[in-house]
PDB file of C-alpha atoms in Angstrom:
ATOM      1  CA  UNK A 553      23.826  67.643  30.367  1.00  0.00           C
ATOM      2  CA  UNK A 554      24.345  64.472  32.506  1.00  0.00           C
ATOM      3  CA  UNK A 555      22.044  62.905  34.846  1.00  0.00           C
ATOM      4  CA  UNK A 556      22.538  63.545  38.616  1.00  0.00           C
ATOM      5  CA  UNK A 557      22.725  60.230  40.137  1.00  0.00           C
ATOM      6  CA  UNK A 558      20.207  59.383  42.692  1.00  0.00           C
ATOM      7  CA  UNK A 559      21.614  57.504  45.820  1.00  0.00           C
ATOM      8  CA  UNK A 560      18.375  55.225  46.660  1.00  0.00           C
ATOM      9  CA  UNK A 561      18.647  53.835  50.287  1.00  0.00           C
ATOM     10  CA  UNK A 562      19.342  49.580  50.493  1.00  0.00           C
ATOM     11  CA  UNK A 563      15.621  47.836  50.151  1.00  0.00           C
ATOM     12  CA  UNK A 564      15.531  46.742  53.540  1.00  0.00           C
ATOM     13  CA  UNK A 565      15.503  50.327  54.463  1.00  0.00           C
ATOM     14  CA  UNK A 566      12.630  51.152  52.334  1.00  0.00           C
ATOM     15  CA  UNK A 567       9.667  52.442  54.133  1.00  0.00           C
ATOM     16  CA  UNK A 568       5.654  51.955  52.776  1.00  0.00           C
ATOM     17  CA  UNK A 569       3.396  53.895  54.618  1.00  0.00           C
ATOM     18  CA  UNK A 570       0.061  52.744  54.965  1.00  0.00           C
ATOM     19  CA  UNK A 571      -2.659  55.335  55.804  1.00  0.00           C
ATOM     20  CA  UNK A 572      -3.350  55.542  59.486  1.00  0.00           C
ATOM     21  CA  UNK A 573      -6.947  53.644  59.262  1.00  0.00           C
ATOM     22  CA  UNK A 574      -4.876  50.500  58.143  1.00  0.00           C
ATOM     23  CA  UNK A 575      -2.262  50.744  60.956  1.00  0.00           C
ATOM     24  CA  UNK A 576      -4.649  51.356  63.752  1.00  0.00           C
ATOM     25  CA  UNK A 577      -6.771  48.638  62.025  1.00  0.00           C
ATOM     26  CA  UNK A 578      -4.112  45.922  62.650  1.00  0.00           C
ATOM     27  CA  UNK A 579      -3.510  47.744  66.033  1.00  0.00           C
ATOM     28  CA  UNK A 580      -6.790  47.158  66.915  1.00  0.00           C
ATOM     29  CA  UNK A 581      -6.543  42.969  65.338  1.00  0.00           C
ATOM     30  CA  UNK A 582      -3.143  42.789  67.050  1.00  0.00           C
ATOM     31  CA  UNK A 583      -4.722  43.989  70.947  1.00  0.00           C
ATOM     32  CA  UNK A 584      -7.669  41.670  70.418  1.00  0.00           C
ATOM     33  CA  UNK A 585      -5.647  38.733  69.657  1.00  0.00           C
ATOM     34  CA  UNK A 586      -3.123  39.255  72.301  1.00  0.00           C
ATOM     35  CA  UNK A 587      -6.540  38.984  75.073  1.00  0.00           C
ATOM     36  CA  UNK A 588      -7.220  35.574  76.486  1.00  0.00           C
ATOM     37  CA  UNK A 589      -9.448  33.590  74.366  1.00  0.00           C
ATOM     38  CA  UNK A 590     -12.683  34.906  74.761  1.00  0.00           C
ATOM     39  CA  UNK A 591     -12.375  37.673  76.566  1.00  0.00           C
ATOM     40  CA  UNK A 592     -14.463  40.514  75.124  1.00  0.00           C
ATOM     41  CA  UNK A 593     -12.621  44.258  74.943  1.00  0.00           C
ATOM     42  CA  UNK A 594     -13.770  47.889  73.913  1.00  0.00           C
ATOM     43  CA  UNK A 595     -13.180  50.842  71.676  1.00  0.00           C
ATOM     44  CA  UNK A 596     -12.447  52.523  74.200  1.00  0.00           C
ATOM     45  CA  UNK A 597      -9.933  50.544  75.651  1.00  0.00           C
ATOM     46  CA  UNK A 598      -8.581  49.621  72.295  1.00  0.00           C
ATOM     47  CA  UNK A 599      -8.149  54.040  72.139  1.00  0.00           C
ATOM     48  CA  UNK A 600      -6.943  53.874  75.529  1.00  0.00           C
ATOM     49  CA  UNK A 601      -4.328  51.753  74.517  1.00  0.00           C
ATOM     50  CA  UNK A 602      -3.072  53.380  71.315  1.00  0.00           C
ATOM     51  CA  UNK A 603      -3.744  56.851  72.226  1.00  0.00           C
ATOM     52  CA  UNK A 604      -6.291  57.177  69.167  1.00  0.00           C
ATOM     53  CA  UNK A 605      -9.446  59.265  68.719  1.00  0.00           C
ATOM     54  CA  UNK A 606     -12.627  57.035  69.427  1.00  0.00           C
ATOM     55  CA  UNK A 607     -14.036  58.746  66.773  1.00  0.00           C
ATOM     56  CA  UNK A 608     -11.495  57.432  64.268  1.00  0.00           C
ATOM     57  CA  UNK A 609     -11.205  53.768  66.411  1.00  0.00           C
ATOM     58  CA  UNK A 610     -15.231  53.134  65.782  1.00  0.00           C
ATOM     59  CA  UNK A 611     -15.008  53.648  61.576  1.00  0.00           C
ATOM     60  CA  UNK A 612     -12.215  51.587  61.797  1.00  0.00           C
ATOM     61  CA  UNK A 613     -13.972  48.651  63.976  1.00  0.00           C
ATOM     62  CA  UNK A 614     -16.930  48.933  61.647  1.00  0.00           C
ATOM     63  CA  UNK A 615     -15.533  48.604  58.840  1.00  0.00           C
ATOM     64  CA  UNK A 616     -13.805  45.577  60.467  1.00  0.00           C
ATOM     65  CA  UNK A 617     -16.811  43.900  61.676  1.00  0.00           C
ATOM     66  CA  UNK A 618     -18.162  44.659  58.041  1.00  0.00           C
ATOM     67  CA  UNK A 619     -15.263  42.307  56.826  1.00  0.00           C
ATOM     68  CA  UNK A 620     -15.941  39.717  59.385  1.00  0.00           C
ATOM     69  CA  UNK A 621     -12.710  40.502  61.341  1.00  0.00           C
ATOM     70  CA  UNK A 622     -14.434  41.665  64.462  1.00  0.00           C
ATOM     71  CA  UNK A 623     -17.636  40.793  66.271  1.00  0.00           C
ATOM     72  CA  UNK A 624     -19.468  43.257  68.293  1.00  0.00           C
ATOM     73  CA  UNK A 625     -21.677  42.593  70.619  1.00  0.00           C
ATOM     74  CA  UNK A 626     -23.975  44.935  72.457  1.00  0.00           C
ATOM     75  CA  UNK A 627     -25.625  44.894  75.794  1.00  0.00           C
ATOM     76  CA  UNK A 628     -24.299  45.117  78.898  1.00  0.00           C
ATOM     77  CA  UNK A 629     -22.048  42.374  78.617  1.00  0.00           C
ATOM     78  CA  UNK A 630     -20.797  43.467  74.938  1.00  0.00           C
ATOM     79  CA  UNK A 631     -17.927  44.497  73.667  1.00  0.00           C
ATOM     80  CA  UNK A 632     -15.816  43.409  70.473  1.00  0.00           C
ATOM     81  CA  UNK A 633     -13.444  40.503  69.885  1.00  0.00           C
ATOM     82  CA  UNK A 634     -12.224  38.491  66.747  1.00  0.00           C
ATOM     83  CA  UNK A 635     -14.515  37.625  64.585  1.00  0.00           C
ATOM     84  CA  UNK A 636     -12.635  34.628  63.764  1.00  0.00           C
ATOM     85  CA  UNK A 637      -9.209  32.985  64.961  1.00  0.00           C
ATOM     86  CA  UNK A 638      -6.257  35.080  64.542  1.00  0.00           C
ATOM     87  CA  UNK A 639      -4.638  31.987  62.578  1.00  0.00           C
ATOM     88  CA  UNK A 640      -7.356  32.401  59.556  1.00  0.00           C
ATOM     89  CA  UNK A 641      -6.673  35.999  59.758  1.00  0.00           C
ATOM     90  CA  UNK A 642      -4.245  36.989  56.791  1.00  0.00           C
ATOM     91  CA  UNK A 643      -2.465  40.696  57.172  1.00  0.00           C
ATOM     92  CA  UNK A 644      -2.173  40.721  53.228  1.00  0.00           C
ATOM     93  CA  UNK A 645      -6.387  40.903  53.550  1.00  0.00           C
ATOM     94  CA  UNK A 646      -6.719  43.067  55.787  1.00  0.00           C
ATOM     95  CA  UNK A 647      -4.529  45.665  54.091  1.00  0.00           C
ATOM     96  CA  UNK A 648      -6.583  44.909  50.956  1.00  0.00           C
ATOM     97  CA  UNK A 649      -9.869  45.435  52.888  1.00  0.00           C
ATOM     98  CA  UNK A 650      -8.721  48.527  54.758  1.00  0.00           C
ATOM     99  CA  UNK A 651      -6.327  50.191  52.897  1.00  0.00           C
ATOM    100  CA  UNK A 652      -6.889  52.512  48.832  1.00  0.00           C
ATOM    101  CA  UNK A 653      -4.023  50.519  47.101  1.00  0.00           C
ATOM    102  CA  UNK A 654      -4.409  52.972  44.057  1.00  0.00           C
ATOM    103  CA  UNK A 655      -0.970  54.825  44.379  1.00  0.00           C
ATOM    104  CA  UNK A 656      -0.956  57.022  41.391  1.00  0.00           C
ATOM    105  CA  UNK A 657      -3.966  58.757  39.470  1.00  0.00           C
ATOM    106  CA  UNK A 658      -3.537  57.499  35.695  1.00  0.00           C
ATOM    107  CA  UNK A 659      -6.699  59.685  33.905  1.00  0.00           C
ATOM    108  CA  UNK A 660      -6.252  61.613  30.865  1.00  0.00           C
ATOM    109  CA  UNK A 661      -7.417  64.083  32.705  1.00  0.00           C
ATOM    110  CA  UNK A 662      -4.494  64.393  35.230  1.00  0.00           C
ATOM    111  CA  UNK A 663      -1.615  63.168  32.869  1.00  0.00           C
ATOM    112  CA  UNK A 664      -1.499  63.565  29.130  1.00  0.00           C
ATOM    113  CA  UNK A 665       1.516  60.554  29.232  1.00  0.00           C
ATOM    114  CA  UNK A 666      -1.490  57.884  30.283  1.00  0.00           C
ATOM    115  CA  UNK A 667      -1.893  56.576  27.156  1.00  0.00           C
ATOM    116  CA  UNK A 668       2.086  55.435  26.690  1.00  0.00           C
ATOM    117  CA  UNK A 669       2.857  55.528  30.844  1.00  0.00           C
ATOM    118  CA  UNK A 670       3.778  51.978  31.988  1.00  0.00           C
ATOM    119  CA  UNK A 671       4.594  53.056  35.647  1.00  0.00           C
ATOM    120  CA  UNK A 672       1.363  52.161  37.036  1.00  0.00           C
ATOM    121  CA  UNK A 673       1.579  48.514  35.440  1.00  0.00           C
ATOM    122  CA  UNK A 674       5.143  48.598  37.319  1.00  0.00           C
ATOM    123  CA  UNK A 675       3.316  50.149  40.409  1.00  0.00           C
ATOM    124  CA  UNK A 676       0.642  47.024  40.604  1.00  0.00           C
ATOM    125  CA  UNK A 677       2.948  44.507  40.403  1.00  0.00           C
ATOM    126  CA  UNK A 678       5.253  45.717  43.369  1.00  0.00           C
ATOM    127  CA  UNK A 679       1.495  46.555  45.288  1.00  0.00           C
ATOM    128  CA  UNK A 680       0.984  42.701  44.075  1.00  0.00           C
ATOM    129  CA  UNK A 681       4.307  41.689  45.446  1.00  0.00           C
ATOM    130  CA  UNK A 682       3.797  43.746  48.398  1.00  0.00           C
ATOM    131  CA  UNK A 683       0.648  42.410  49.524  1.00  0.00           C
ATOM    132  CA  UNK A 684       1.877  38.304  48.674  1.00  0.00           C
ATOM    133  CA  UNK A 685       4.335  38.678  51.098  1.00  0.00           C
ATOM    134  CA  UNK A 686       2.372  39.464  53.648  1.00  0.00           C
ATOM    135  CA  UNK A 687      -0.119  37.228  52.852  1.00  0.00           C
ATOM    136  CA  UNK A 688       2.660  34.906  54.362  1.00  0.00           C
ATOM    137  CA  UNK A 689       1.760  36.195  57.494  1.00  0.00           C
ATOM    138  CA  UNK A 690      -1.735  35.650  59.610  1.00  0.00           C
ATOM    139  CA  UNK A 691      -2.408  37.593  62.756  1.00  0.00           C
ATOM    140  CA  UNK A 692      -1.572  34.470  65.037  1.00  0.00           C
ATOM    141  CA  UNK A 693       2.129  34.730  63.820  1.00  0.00           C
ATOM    142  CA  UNK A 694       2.096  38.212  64.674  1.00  0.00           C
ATOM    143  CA  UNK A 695       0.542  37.810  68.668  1.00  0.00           C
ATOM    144  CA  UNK A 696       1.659  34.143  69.243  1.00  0.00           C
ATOM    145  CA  UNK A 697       4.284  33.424  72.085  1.00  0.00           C
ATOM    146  CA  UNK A 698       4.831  37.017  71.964  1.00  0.00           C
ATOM    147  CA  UNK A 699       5.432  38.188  75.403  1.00  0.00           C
ATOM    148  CA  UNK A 700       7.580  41.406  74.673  1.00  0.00           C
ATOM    149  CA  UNK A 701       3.860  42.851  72.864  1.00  0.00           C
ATOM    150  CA  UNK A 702       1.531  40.984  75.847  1.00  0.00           C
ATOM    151  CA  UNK A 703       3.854  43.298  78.528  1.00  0.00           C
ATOM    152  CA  UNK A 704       3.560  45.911  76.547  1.00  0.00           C
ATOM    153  CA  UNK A 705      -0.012  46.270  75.963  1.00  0.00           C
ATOM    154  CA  UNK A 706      -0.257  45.043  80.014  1.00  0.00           C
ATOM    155  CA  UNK A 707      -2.118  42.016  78.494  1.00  0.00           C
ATOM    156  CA  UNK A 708      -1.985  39.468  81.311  1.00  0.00           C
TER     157      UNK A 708
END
């Protein structure tokens, strides 16, 4: 019996979809580093703007600030803000910090093909690939000049 073929769609059409932690994470980067330089923000502005639970926003800022991406500062005059600038900032990082990379389970236990399987070998070098390219890219590139995203966000 033949193979059906598959029609895959051209690569630049390929979608990867990155849990919503990690996309609300670089939300989060990509508001702060639109603000003037300096000025401080909030979770719940950060929510405000993306329509996210603060709930969700304030594990994601932690574990930001755990990484060094984000400083908080309490008091009255606190807030949260870069923890460095947005041009030492790689997006290939911050996936790596934010997001599981592990894309399929390869235990004994779950597949009896693990010991011959060479798909997750394939799998870590296109994650590897993946997350090279955009270590081409820092979070300055992403916010710089930008004034389509500042309008957008109503960042004056």
């Amino acid at each position: 019996m033949p193979y059906r073929q598959i029609a895959f769609p051209p690569y630049s059409e390929v979608d990867v979809q990155l849990t919503s932690f990690t996309d609300y994470g670089l939300r989060a980067l990509i508001y702060m580093a639109s603000l003037p330089e300096g000025r401080m923000t909030s979770i719940s502005e950060v929510t405000e703007v993306y329509g996210v639970s603060r709930n969700h926003m304030v594990k994601i800022i932690n574990q930001l600030s755990r990484a060094g991406y984000v400083m908080a500062v309490r008091g009255k005059n606190g807030g949260i803000r870069l923890g460095k600038p947005a041009s030492l900032i790689r997006i290939g990082d911050v996936v790596r910090d934010l997001e599981p990379l592990s894309l399929v389970n390869c235990s004994s236990e779950f597949c009896h093909i693990t010991p011959a399987c060479r798909l997750k070998q394939a799998l870590s070098k296109a994650v590897n690939s993946f997350l090279t390219e955009l270590d081409n890219y820092t979070l300055a590139d992403l916010v710089e000049e930008n004034t389509p995203l500042y309008k957008l966000l109503l960042v004056e």
